[in-house]
Amino acid sequence: MRQNNFITASAAVAEIQILFFIIIKEGNMAKQTSTLPQYQYKKKHGFFYNLKKYRILTLMCVPAIVFFFAFNYMPLPGIYVAFVKYNYRDGIFGSKFVGLKNFEFLMQSGKLLDLTKNTILYNLAFIFLGNIIAMLMAVLLNEIHNKYFKKVSQTLMFLPYFISQVLVGFLVFNLLNYDTGFINGILVKLGMEKWQPYSDKSVWPPILIVVYLWQVTGYNSVVYFASICGIDTSIIEAARVDGANCFQKIRYIVLPSLRSTIVILLLFALGGIVKGNFGLFYNIVGTNPMLYETTDIIETYVYRSTITDFNFSTASAVGLYQSIIGFCIVMASNFAVKKIDPEYALF
């Protein structure tokens, strides 16, 4: 439970950072695309001037900065653990240096390619389907004009995200259990044969994707909804006066306005494309060998292989492997975006 709370807190702070980044990015893009003559602009100001000008937004970003500095940058020297045979007595820098030996764990297992493939394919489905559905939910939510119904809808959308993945695992088990599951209970009453999902590996990718989307999509729609709320209402009113219907406003005004948000969120998500959602896979699938072929990801395999001896060095080596691949993917994606349209690149 403590780990799930920590993950929820880190995700919330990450959303604040992403939202702040998008606000600044769109503000800069709006300034660059202004129709005012160039001579009306003053000389470009420095970093501290912008901090003062956007001091409210900067203060909003302080918790995210402190959080990421404390939990993402200060632990960076711990990367050294991946190159030593760690033991408690000698500590990190006193442990024996073994070079790349810890990386041989995945290489020699013969499962590196399959585990990486499963992790990437699941994350691709999570990223693209998740963003499409989150954007759709944000657009539909924006079209709700009844304030009470909108608040109720937002609450119902956000609620699954704050449910522990342990409880989600119990929920899925009670739905799919062969003997007492809700679905099999209905099938029996209809005179049909019972379904055995826990022995059928082919059905689990769709199940895991549906469960993930149910739990996080509503929360992920917050950023898209915030971007939609930032659209100038006079533009939408002008389109309505000109006779544009709901679908035309969404197609020609709302969706183009979300372009920068979509690109930024995709670039952020691609950085973690090799890191699987351990809580989701472990709590729902568990340790069922019959399902490993289609549900095993890097995190679950490493957990099963290292839990008996608490091999922190191997776990650190695997984490470094994932981080390097994610970094390369983000750099390549950002380079491609910069070539197409520099305004949408992260840097």
mmCIF file of C-alpha atoms in Angstrom:
data_model
loop_
_atom_site.group_PDB
_atom_site.id
_atom_site.type_symbol
_atom_site.label_atom_id
_atom_site.label_comp_id
_atom_site.label_asym_id
_atom_site.label_seq_id
_atom_site.Cartn_x
_atom_site.Cartn_y
_atom_site.Cartn_z
ATOM 1 C CA MET A 1 0.000 0.000 0.000
ATOM 2 C CA ARG A 2 2.858 2.343 0.819
ATOM 3 C CA GLN A 3 4.380 1.733 -2.611
ATOM 4 C CA ASN A 4 1.055 2.385 -4.344
ATOM 5 C CA ASN A 5 0.621 5.649 -2.410
ATOM 6 C CA PHE A 6 4.136 6.703 -3.393
ATOM 7 C CA ILE A 7 3.437 5.912 -7.043
ATOM 8 C CA THR A 8 0.183 7.875 -6.903
ATOM 9 C CA ALA A 9 1.944 10.869 -5.345
ATOM 10 C CA SER A 10 4.759 10.787 -7.890
ATOM 11 C CA ALA A 11 2.268 10.559 -10.744
ATOM 12 C CA ALA A 12 0.328 13.530 -9.375
ATOM 13 C CA VAL A 13 3.476 15.639 -9.125
ATOM 14 C CA ALA A 14 4.464 14.538 -12.619
ATOM 15 C CA GLU A 15 1.097 15.753 -13.923
ATOM 16 C CA ILE A 16 1.753 19.159 -12.339
ATOM 17 C CA GLN A 17 5.149 19.359 -14.016
ATOM 18 C CA ILE A 18 3.754 18.332 -17.417
ATOM 19 C CA LEU A 19 0.863 20.795 -17.130
ATOM 20 C CA PHE A 20 3.261 23.607 -16.214
ATOM 21 C CA PHE A 21 5.515 22.695 -19.149
ATOM 22 C CA ILE A 22 2.562 22.713 -21.557
ATOM 23 C CA ILE A 23 1.338 26.110 -20.321
ATOM 24 C CA ILE A 24 4.758 27.683 -20.844
ATOM 25 C CA LYS A 25 5.211 25.941 -24.192
ATOM 26 C CA GLU A 26 1.864 27.072 -25.543
ATOM 27 C CA GLY A 27 2.479 30.576 -24.259
ATOM 28 C CA ASN A 28 5.767 30.757 -26.149
ATOM 29 C CA MET A 29 4.136 29.362 -29.291
ATOM 30 C CA ALA A 30 1.350 31.920 -29.082
ATOM 31 C CA LYS A 31 3.916 34.690 -28.847
ATOM 32 C CA GLN A 32 5.873 33.363 -31.829
ATOM 33 C CA THR A 33 2.759 33.115 -33.999
ATOM 34 C CA SER A 34 1.477 36.568 -33.145
ATOM 35 C CA THR A 35 0.552 38.788 -36.084
ATOM 36 C CA LEU A 36 2.037 41.938 -34.551
ATOM 37 C CA PRO A 37 4.956 43.520 -36.447
ATOM 38 C CA GLN A 38 8.394 42.396 -35.328
ATOM 39 C CA TYR A 39 9.509 45.896 -34.326
ATOM 40 C CA GLN A 40 6.907 46.024 -31.550
ATOM 41 C CA TYR A 41 8.679 43.278 -29.585
ATOM 42 C CA LYS A 42 11.171 44.296 -26.951
ATOM 43 C CA LYS A 43 14.577 42.777 -26.554
ATOM 44 C CA LYS A 44 14.547 39.163 -25.444
ATOM 45 C CA HIS A 45 14.707 38.916 -21.655
ATOM 46 C CA GLY A 46 16.677 36.501 -19.547
ATOM 47 C CA PHE A 47 15.798 33.507 -17.406
ATOM 48 C CA PHE A 48 15.253 35.417 -14.154
ATOM 49 C CA TYR A 49 12.972 37.940 -15.874
ATOM 50 C CA ASN A 50 10.749 35.077 -17.043
ATOM 51 C CA LEU A 51 10.770 33.596 -13.534
ATOM 52 C CA LYS A 52 9.491 36.893 -12.164
ATOM 53 C CA LYS A 53 6.957 37.343 -14.939
ATOM 54 C CA TYR A 54 5.540 33.836 -14.460
ATOM 55 C CA ARG A 55 6.099 33.761 -10.699
ATOM 56 C CA ILE A 56 2.695 32.212 -9.958
ATOM 57 C CA LEU A 57 3.314 29.364 -12.386
ATOM 58 C CA THR A 58 6.848 29.014 -11.047
ATOM 59 C CA LEU A 59 5.561 28.663 -7.484
ATOM 60 C CA MET A 60 3.121 26.013 -8.671
ATOM 61 C CA CYS A 61 6.040 24.104 -10.143
ATOM 62 C CA VAL A 62 8.187 24.211 -6.978
ATOM 63 C CA PRO A 63 6.738 20.996 -5.439
ATOM 64 C CA ALA A 64 7.433 19.112 -8.665
ATOM 65 C CA ILE A 65 10.987 20.489 -8.821
ATOM 66 C CA VAL A 66 11.704 19.532 -5.203
ATOM 67 C CA PHE A 67 10.158 16.096 -5.658
ATOM 68 C CA PHE A 68 12.108 15.244 -8.802
ATOM 69 C CA PHE A 69 15.347 16.636 -7.400
ATOM 70 C CA ALA A 70 14.991 14.547 -4.233
ATOM 71 C CA PHE A 71 13.860 11.293 -5.836
ATOM 72 C CA ASN A 72 15.279 11.445 -9.381
ATOM 73 C CA TYR A 73 18.512 13.439 -9.285
ATOM 74 C CA MET A 74 19.935 12.920 -5.799
ATOM 75 C CA PRO A 75 19.857 9.090 -6.168
ATOM 76 C CA LEU A 76 21.830 9.240 -9.452
ATOM 77 C CA PRO A 77 25.130 8.198 -7.783
ATOM 78 C CA GLY A 78 23.339 4.968 -6.937
ATOM 79 C CA ILE A 79 23.787 3.939 -10.577
ATOM 80 C CA TYR A 80 27.144 2.625 -9.394
ATOM 81 C CA VAL A 81 25.282 -0.255 -7.702
ATOM 82 C CA ALA A 82 24.748 -1.778 -11.158
ATOM 83 C CA PHE A 83 28.512 -2.315 -11.476
ATOM 84 C CA VAL A 84 29.289 -3.820 -8.056
ATOM 85 C CA LYS A 85 28.374 -6.922 -6.071
ATOM 86 C CA TYR A 86 26.485 -5.068 -3.396
ATOM 87 C CA ASN A 87 26.484 -6.136 0.237
ATOM 88 C CA TYR A 88 25.137 -4.358 3.309
ATOM 89 C CA ARG A 89 28.364 -4.442 5.303
ATOM 90 C CA ASP A 90 30.594 -2.602 2.814
ATOM 91 C CA GLY A 91 27.983 -0.249 1.365
ATOM 92 C CA ILE A 92 27.709 0.966 -2.213
ATOM 93 C CA PHE A 93 31.203 2.294 -2.773
ATOM 94 C CA GLY A 94 32.884 -0.349 -0.632
ATOM 95 C CA SER A 95 31.384 -3.327 -2.462
ATOM 96 C CA LYS A 96 33.422 -5.319 -4.965
ATOM 97 C CA PHE A 97 33.467 -3.875 -8.496
ATOM 98 C CA VAL A 98 32.330 -6.484 -11.046
ATOM 99 C CA GLY A 99 31.932 -4.376 -14.192
ATOM 100 C CA LEU A 100 29.209 -5.576 -16.543
ATOM 101 C CA LYS A 101 28.675 -8.910 -14.814
ATOM 102 C CA ASN A 102 25.302 -7.854 -13.419
ATOM 103 C CA PHE A 103 24.068 -7.194 -16.940
ATOM 104 C CA GLU A 104 24.716 -10.826 -17.878
ATOM 105 C CA PHE A 105 21.657 -11.816 -15.849
ATOM 106 C CA LEU A 106 19.203 -10.872 -18.588
ATOM 107 C CA MET A 107 21.560 -11.698 -21.447
ATOM 108 C CA GLN A 108 22.122 -15.269 -20.280
ATOM 109 C CA SER A 109 18.479 -15.869 -19.403
ATOM 110 C CA GLY A 110 17.586 -16.089 -23.091
ATOM 111 C CA LYS A 111 14.438 -14.063 -22.429
ATOM 112 C CA LEU A 112 15.750 -10.541 -22.919
ATOM 113 C CA LEU A 113 14.190 -10.026 -26.356
ATOM 114 C CA ASP A 114 10.834 -11.565 -25.381
ATOM 115 C CA LEU A 115 10.631 -9.575 -22.145
ATOM 116 C CA THR A 116 11.591 -6.333 -23.886
ATOM 117 C CA LYS A 117 9.103 -7.034 -26.688
ATOM 118 C CA ASN A 118 6.247 -7.676 -24.253
ATOM 119 C CA THR A 119 7.077 -4.576 -22.229
ATOM 120 C CA ILE A 120 7.276 -2.298 -25.278
ATOM 121 C CA LEU A 121 4.133 -3.683 -26.950
ATOM 122 C CA TYR A 122 2.062 -3.300 -23.798
ATOM 123 C CA ASN A 123 3.339 0.241 -23.271
ATOM 124 C CA LEU A 124 2.631 1.177 -26.888
ATOM 125 C CA ALA A 125 -0.958 0.043 -26.417
ATOM 126 C CA PHE A 126 -1.187 1.891 -23.092
ATOM 127 C CA ILE A 127 0.280 5.094 -24.544
ATOM 128 C CA PHE A 128 -1.614 5.384 -27.817
ATOM 129 C CA LEU A 129 -4.975 3.962 -26.755
ATOM 130 C CA GLY A 130 -4.718 5.769 -23.428
ATOM 131 C CA ASN A 131 -4.048 9.143 -25.040
ATOM 132 C CA ILE A 132 -6.752 8.724 -27.666
ATOM 133 C CA ILE A 133 -9.417 7.768 -25.118
ATOM 134 C CA ALA A 134 -8.237 10.412 -22.616
ATOM 135 C CA MET A 135 -8.463 13.090 -25.299
ATOM 136 C CA LEU A 136 -11.922 11.871 -26.307
ATOM 137 C CA MET A 137 -13.103 11.926 -22.693
ATOM 138 C CA ALA A 138 -11.764 15.461 -22.222
ATOM 139 C CA VAL A 139 -13.539 16.665 -25.368
ATOM 140 C CA LEU A 140 -16.822 15.058 -24.314
ATOM 141 C CA LEU A 141 -16.479 16.433 -20.795
ATOM 142 C CA ASN A 142 -15.987 19.917 -22.200
ATOM 143 C CA GLU A 143 -19.248 19.589 -24.139
ATOM 144 C CA ILE A 144 -21.241 18.962 -20.943
ATOM 145 C CA HIS A 145 -22.958 22.217 -19.984
ATOM 146 C CA ASN A 146 -24.727 21.059 -16.827
ATOM 147 C CA LYS A 147 -22.288 21.889 -14.007
ATOM 148 C CA TYR A 148 -23.652 19.276 -11.589
ATOM 149 C CA PHE A 149 -23.503 16.489 -14.153
ATOM 150 C CA LYS A 150 -20.010 17.595 -15.195
ATOM 151 C CA LYS A 151 -18.727 17.401 -11.599
ATOM 152 C CA VAL A 152 -20.279 13.969 -11.096
ATOM 153 C CA SER A 153 -18.742 12.775 -14.367
ATOM 154 C CA GLN A 154 -15.306 14.070 -13.378
ATOM 155 C CA THR A 155 -15.525 12.304 -10.015
ATOM 156 C CA LEU A 156 -16.501 8.995 -11.609
ATOM 157 C CA MET A 157 -13.696 9.368 -14.149
ATOM 158 C CA PHE A 158 -11.006 10.066 -11.547
ATOM 159 C CA LEU A 159 -12.152 7.541 -8.934
ATOM 160 C CA PRO A 160 -10.584 4.355 -10.437
ATOM 161 C CA TYR A 161 -7.130 5.958 -10.456
ATOM 162 C CA PHE A 162 -7.088 6.226 -6.665
ATOM 163 C CA ILE A 163 -8.055 2.587 -6.114
ATOM 164 C CA SER A 164 -5.120 0.442 -5.019
ATOM 165 C CA GLN A 165 -3.908 -1.975 -7.673
ATOM 166 C CA VAL A 166 -4.139 -4.717 -5.050
ATOM 167 C CA LEU A 167 -7.887 -4.108 -4.864
ATOM 168 C CA VAL A 168 -8.062 -3.970 -8.657
ATOM 169 C CA GLY A 169 -6.393 -7.389 -8.720
ATOM 170 C CA PHE A 170 -9.031 -8.780 -6.333
ATOM 171 C CA LEU A 171 -11.773 -7.239 -8.470
ATOM 172 C CA VAL A 172 -10.460 -8.890 -11.644
ATOM 173 C CA PHE A 173 -10.036 -12.209 -9.833
ATOM 174 C CA ASN A 174 -13.626 -12.124 -8.562
ATOM 175 C CA LEU A 175 -14.807 -11.441 -12.091
ATOM 176 C CA LEU A 176 -12.752 -14.139 -13.827
ATOM 177 C CA ASN A 177 -12.376 -16.887 -11.217
ATOM 178 C CA TYR A 178 -13.353 -20.285 -12.614
ATOM 179 C CA ASP A 179 -15.288 -21.550 -9.586
ATOM 180 C CA THR A 180 -16.888 -18.446 -8.083
ATOM 181 C CA GLY A 181 -16.293 -15.731 -10.697
ATOM 182 C CA PHE A 182 -19.097 -13.363 -11.660
ATOM 183 C CA ILE A 183 -18.711 -14.016 -15.400
ATOM 184 C CA ASN A 184 -18.768 -17.800 -15.035
ATOM 185 C CA GLY A 185 -21.784 -17.500 -12.751
ATOM 186 C CA ILE A 186 -23.683 -15.778 -15.560
ATOM 187 C CA LEU A 187 -22.489 -18.334 -18.132
ATOM 188 C CA VAL A 188 -23.708 -21.225 -15.966
ATOM 189 C CA LYS A 189 -27.150 -19.632 -15.544
ATOM 190 C CA LEU A 190 -27.333 -19.230 -19.320
ATOM 191 C CA GLY A 191 -26.568 -22.920 -19.752
ATOM 192 C CA MET A 192 -23.113 -22.334 -21.242
ATOM 193 C CA GLU A 193 -19.762 -23.862 -20.373
ATOM 194 C CA LYS A 194 -17.495 -22.160 -17.874
ATOM 195 C CA TRP A 195 -14.659 -19.990 -19.147
ATOM 196 C CA GLN A 196 -11.093 -20.731 -18.026
ATOM 197 C CA PRO A 197 -9.158 -17.465 -18.540
ATOM 198 C CA TYR A 198 -6.340 -18.397 -16.151
ATOM 199 C CA SER A 199 -5.262 -21.184 -18.495
ATOM 200 C CA ASP A 200 -5.710 -19.229 -21.734
ATOM 201 C CA LYS A 201 -2.721 -16.963 -22.364
ATOM 202 C CA SER A 202 -4.203 -15.355 -25.496
ATOM 203 C CA VAL A 203 -6.967 -13.467 -23.666
ATOM 204 C CA TRP A 204 -4.753 -11.640 -21.190
ATOM 205 C CA PRO A 205 -3.271 -8.853 -23.331
ATOM 206 C CA PRO A 206 -6.770 -7.420 -24.012
ATOM 207 C CA ILE A 207 -7.750 -7.924 -20.355
ATOM 208 C CA LEU A 208 -4.676 -6.090 -19.051
ATOM 209 C CA ILE A 209 -5.120 -3.259 -21.548
ATOM 210 C CA VAL A 210 -8.799 -2.798 -20.634
ATOM 211 C CA VAL A 211 -8.049 -2.817 -16.895
ATOM 212 C CA TYR A 212 -5.227 -0.286 -17.332
ATOM 213 C CA LEU A 213 -7.356 2.040 -19.453
ATOM 214 C CA TRP A 214 -10.248 1.801 -16.980
ATOM 215 C CA GLN A 215 -7.993 2.783 -14.091
ATOM 216 C CA VAL A 216 -5.870 5.621 -15.507
ATOM 217 C CA THR A 217 -7.589 7.124 -18.545
ATOM 218 C CA GLY A 218 -9.905 9.386 -16.569
ATOM 219 C CA TYR A 219 -7.015 10.826 -14.599
ATOM 220 C CA ASN A 220 -4.868 11.249 -17.713
ATOM 221 C CA SER A 221 -7.624 13.290 -19.341
ATOM 222 C CA VAL A 222 -6.935 16.110 -16.847
ATOM 223 C CA VAL A 223 -4.115 17.576 -18.936
ATOM 224 C CA TYR A 224 -6.184 17.504 -22.121
ATOM 225 C CA PHE A 225 -9.158 19.037 -20.327
ATOM 226 C CA ALA A 226 -6.929 21.816 -18.961
ATOM 227 C CA SER A 227 -5.652 22.547 -22.475
ATOM 228 C CA ILE A 228 -9.192 22.681 -23.831
ATOM 229 C CA CYS A 229 -10.210 25.096 -21.074
ATOM 230 C CA GLY A 230 -7.345 27.348 -22.196
ATOM 231 C CA ILE A 231 -8.806 27.823 -25.678
ATOM 232 C CA ASP A 232 -10.047 31.349 -26.306
ATOM 233 C CA THR A 233 -13.823 31.218 -25.898
ATOM 234 C CA SER A 234 -14.272 34.037 -28.412
ATOM 235 C CA ILE A 235 -13.005 31.735 -31.173
ATOM 236 C CA ILE A 236 -15.549 29.064 -30.265
ATOM 237 C CA GLU A 237 -18.343 31.647 -30.019
ATOM 238 C CA ALA A 238 -17.399 33.058 -33.426
ATOM 239 C CA ALA A 239 -17.541 29.568 -34.916
ATOM 240 C CA ARG A 240 -20.950 28.994 -33.338
ATOM 241 C CA VAL A 241 -22.250 32.283 -34.751
ATOM 242 C CA ASP A 242 -20.954 31.266 -38.185
ATOM 243 C CA GLY A 243 -23.056 28.110 -37.987
ATOM 244 C CA ALA A 244 -20.447 25.521 -36.999
ATOM 245 C CA ASN A 245 -21.940 22.480 -35.316
ATOM 246 C CA CYS A 246 -20.436 20.573 -32.388
ATOM 247 C CA PHE A 247 -18.367 18.195 -34.519
ATOM 248 C CA GLN A 248 -16.997 21.002 -36.678
ATOM 249 C CA LYS A 249 -15.894 22.971 -33.598
ATOM 250 C CA ILE A 250 -14.124 19.905 -32.246
ATOM 251 C CA ARG A 251 -12.465 19.094 -35.568
ATOM 252 C CA TYR A 252 -11.332 22.573 -36.606
ATOM 253 C CA ILE A 253 -10.768 24.311 -33.243
ATOM 254 C CA VAL A 254 -10.369 21.910 -30.321
ATOM 255 C CA LEU A 255 -8.259 19.151 -31.883
ATOM 256 C CA PRO A 256 -5.764 21.514 -33.596
ATOM 257 C CA SER A 257 -5.366 23.336 -30.275
ATOM 258 C CA LEU A 258 -4.415 20.048 -28.600
ATOM 259 C CA ARG A 259 -1.626 19.289 -31.060
ATOM 260 C CA SER A 260 1.210 20.574 -28.883
ATOM 261 C CA THR A 261 -0.215 18.837 -25.807
ATOM 262 C CA ILE A 262 -0.424 15.524 -27.662
ATOM 263 C CA VAL A 263 3.174 15.729 -28.884
ATOM 264 C CA ILE A 264 4.554 16.694 -25.462
ATOM 265 C CA LEU A 265 2.663 13.933 -23.643
ATOM 266 C CA LEU A 266 3.784 11.353 -26.203
ATOM 267 C CA LEU A 267 7.417 12.396 -25.842
ATOM 268 C CA PHE A 268 7.181 12.181 -22.056
ATOM 269 C CA ALA A 269 5.512 8.763 -22.252
ATOM 270 C CA LEU A 270 8.064 7.339 -24.689
ATOM 271 C CA GLY A 271 10.766 7.857 -22.066
ATOM 272 C CA GLY A 272 9.246 5.071 -19.978
ATOM 273 C CA ILE A 273 8.289 2.743 -22.795
ATOM 274 C CA VAL A 274 10.701 0.038 -21.581
ATOM 275 C CA LYS A 275 9.523 0.284 -17.963
ATOM 276 C CA GLY A 276 6.520 -1.892 -17.237
ATOM 277 C CA ASN A 277 3.715 -1.358 -14.749
ATOM 278 C CA PHE A 278 4.773 -3.917 -12.139
ATOM 279 C CA GLY A 279 1.782 -3.353 -9.858
ATOM 280 C CA LEU A 280 -0.698 -3.973 -12.665
ATOM 281 C CA PHE A 281 0.892 -7.167 -13.978
ATOM 282 C CA TYR A 282 1.826 -8.688 -10.626
ATOM 283 C CA ASN A 283 -1.465 -8.037 -8.852
ATOM 284 C CA ILE A 284 -3.649 -9.194 -11.741
ATOM 285 C CA VAL A 285 -1.645 -12.025 -13.322
ATOM 286 C CA GLY A 286 0.369 -13.076 -10.278
ATOM 287 C CA THR A 287 2.795 -15.982 -10.668
ATOM 288 C CA ASN A 288 0.909 -18.165 -13.121
ATOM 289 C CA PRO A 289 3.496 -19.913 -15.366
ATOM 290 C CA MET A 290 0.824 -20.695 -17.962
ATOM 291 C CA LEU A 291 0.483 -16.989 -18.744
ATOM 292 C CA TYR A 292 4.141 -15.920 -18.732
ATOM 293 C CA GLU A 293 4.519 -16.052 -22.508
ATOM 294 C CA THR A 294 2.096 -13.177 -23.089
ATOM 295 C CA THR A 295 2.118 -11.372 -19.732
ATOM 296 C CA ASP A 296 5.698 -11.513 -18.475
ATOM 297 C CA ILE A 297 7.516 -8.170 -18.562
ATOM 298 C CA ILE A 298 10.988 -7.158 -17.420
ATOM 299 C CA GLU A 299 9.905 -6.090 -13.928
ATOM 300 C CA THR A 300 7.960 -9.251 -13.093
ATOM 301 C CA TYR A 301 10.743 -11.533 -14.341
ATOM 302 C CA VAL A 302 13.406 -9.662 -12.373
ATOM 303 C CA TYR A 303 11.202 -9.702 -9.270
ATOM 304 C CA ARG A 304 10.723 -13.467 -9.408
ATOM 305 C CA SER A 305 14.408 -14.058 -10.084
ATOM 306 C CA THR A 306 15.844 -11.794 -7.370
ATOM 307 C CA ILE A 307 13.306 -11.844 -4.531
ATOM 308 C CA THR A 308 14.927 -14.827 -2.794
ATOM 309 C CA ASP A 309 18.412 -13.288 -2.448
ATOM 310 C CA PHE A 310 17.544 -9.543 -2.581
ATOM 311 C CA ASN A 311 20.020 -8.945 -5.405
ATOM 312 C CA PHE A 312 19.980 -5.142 -5.604
ATOM 313 C CA SER A 313 22.872 -5.054 -8.063
ATOM 314 C CA THR A 314 21.005 -7.065 -10.691
ATOM 315 C CA ALA A 315 17.860 -4.996 -10.220
ATOM 316 C CA SER A 316 19.901 -1.788 -10.617
ATOM 317 C CA ALA A 317 21.526 -3.128 -13.783
ATOM 318 C CA VAL A 318 18.121 -3.889 -15.279
ATOM 319 C CA GLY A 319 16.865 -0.425 -14.318
ATOM 320 C CA LEU A 320 19.893 1.187 -15.968
ATOM 321 C CA TYR A 321 19.288 -0.889 -19.107
ATOM 322 C CA GLN A 322 15.697 0.354 -19.254
ATOM 323 C CA SER A 323 16.699 3.973 -18.622
ATOM 324 C CA ILE A 324 19.321 3.988 -21.382
ATOM 325 C CA ILE A 325 16.873 2.619 -23.953
ATOM 326 C CA GLY A 326 14.182 5.068 -22.844
ATOM 327 C CA PHE A 327 16.632 7.978 -23.060
ATOM 328 C CA CYS A 328 17.654 6.991 -26.594
ATOM 329 C CA ILE A 329 14.011 6.719 -27.682
ATOM 330 C CA VAL A 330 13.158 10.159 -26.271
ATOM 331 C CA MET A 331 16.182 11.763 -27.929
ATOM 332 C CA ALA A 332 15.388 10.146 -31.284
ATOM 333 C CA SER A 333 11.701 11.085 -31.058
ATOM 334 C CA ASN A 334 12.487 14.660 -30.057
ATOM 335 C CA PHE A 335 14.991 14.923 -32.931
ATOM 336 C CA ALA A 336 12.342 13.719 -35.398
ATOM 337 C CA VAL A 337 9.761 16.163 -34.027
ATOM 338 C CA LYS A 338 12.293 18.996 -34.185
ATOM 339 C CA LYS A 339 12.956 18.257 -37.845
ATOM 340 C CA ILE A 340 9.235 18.293 -38.644
ATOM 341 C CA ASP A 341 8.240 21.297 -36.514
ATOM 342 C CA PRO A 342 10.719 22.782 -33.981
ATOM 343 C CA GLU A 343 7.906 24.485 -32.053
ATOM 344 C CA TYR A 344 6.665 21.144 -30.732
ATOM 345 C CA ALA A 345 10.048 19.769 -29.637
ATOM 346 C CA LEU A 346 10.919 19.495 -25.945
ATOM 347 C CA PHE A 347 14.308 21.161 -26.468
#
